[in-house]
Amino acid sequence: MADRFPPGPTDYLFGWRLVRQIRKDVLGFYSDAARRYGDVVFMQLGPFRDYTFNHPDHVRDILVTHARHFHKMAWQRKVLSQWNGNSLLLSEGDEWLGQRRLLQPAFQPQQVKAYLPAMVDCTRRLLDRWEQTLRNHQRPMVDVVSAMTDLTVSIIARTMFHADVEAEARELAKAVAVLSHVAIHEMTHPLRLPSWLPTPFQRRKRWAMRVLDDAIRGFVRSRRESGRNEGDVLSALLTAVDEENDGSRMNDEQVRDQAVGLFLAGHDTTAAALAWLLFLLAKNPDVETRVVQEIDDVLRGRTPDAEDLDRLVYTERVIKETLRLYPPAVGVFARQAVKDVEIAGYPIAKGSIVRLLSWIIHRDPRWFSDPEKFDPDRFAPGRVEHIHPYAYFPFGAGPRACIGLHFAMMEIKLITAMLLQRLHFELAPEQNDVELSVEMSLRPKGGLRMTLVPRKATTQT
């Protein structure tokens, strides 16, 4: 019979020493704990019993089998609700189910394909600007983290709100970055200071919340006044009817909350994934050569359409392997047990916190041979079938899996194809190795500097 509590680090200061270590290096701390203590790690953090589960079977048990027994951690929800409101990301129970039913039609695979022209147009604009820069500079250098963030902000604004925010993309991206920092800071501190305090931290937070709120409310108000159906996500939100419940529609405040949640989730992680993909291709030229060859063979110089994207099978493996090594969300949101339950033979009392970190499970040699190696063919037929079904979960799993999975995969594949059709990306010398920055998305610390090289110049050499 299992002990009442699994092994784990002890702290006689009520967990505050452990919390400081986690804040200092969250991935290093949990990776070391997994190596030292195994598949289940226990800590007492202040008043909370805290469990980290490191086995794919536990992912299934928590996110699928016993999903109804766990809600997202109350403190994290409280922090994020300051700007997210009561969105799909934060709601629970029947309320979440109703919201999911209302939003699901906007993210069905067939509907997602309708967003492709907007994605193409935004990406083409970026490429045209970069090619203008190439005419003026022989080897221009760009921060691809910033560039991909601006691009995905423009895309989510076009697909969600039928709005061209290219001029405002940088300010919106900056506001999101501020809120990402605020979220991690406040979720890892036991006390949250009032927002009205005149400190630099609170001023930045108020500014970022205002920028985001003004933009989203402006989109909602304008659409209500025009009454037009633009075929975008906002139109779907405004016209959605909960047929399975009371036939109700969302009011403007509910639409605002859902729009903020989708806007934030719909670009930040995608931008991080694209930056990591370009980093890994620059570090693995043999893989880049195969991707470029496939893109050339399939597209033959054309702008990709949905059918073309379906044929970019090796490119999709590269994306999946990127998400394995550098999952933008390093784990699912911490859950809190809402009733007593047993996981991995241990009794998990109501109120306990449970954690699942994709960063750790994705890099476990039991599930992925030579796990530090960038090997897209581990997702090829004949090999992918041997991956434990819950060892790979960059988009979560179970009923709370990311609603935008198809959207994100299509967007990443499209942007990758269009960028590599025309450009080769070389790492700046100082970027050969990068530090990790863990906020709401996993990003290269301080950005990622890369040199733009025209593809024709690459083939001539």
Short mmCIF file of C-alpha atoms in Angstrom, two decimals, residues 454-461:
data_model
loop_
_atom_site.label_atom_id
_atom_site.label_comp_id
_atom_site.label_asym_id
_atom_site.label_seq_id
_atom_site.Cartn_x
_atom_site.Cartn_y
_atom_site.Cartn_z
CA PRO A 454 16.93 35.60 -49.51
CA ARG A 455 16.34 32.02 -50.58
CA LYS A 456 17.82 32.58 -54.05
CA ALA A 457 21.02 33.81 -52.43
CA THR A 458 21.13 30.59 -50.40
CA THR A 459 20.81 28.35 -53.46
CA GLN A 460 23.45 30.26 -55.42
CA THR A 461 26.00 29.65 -52.70
#
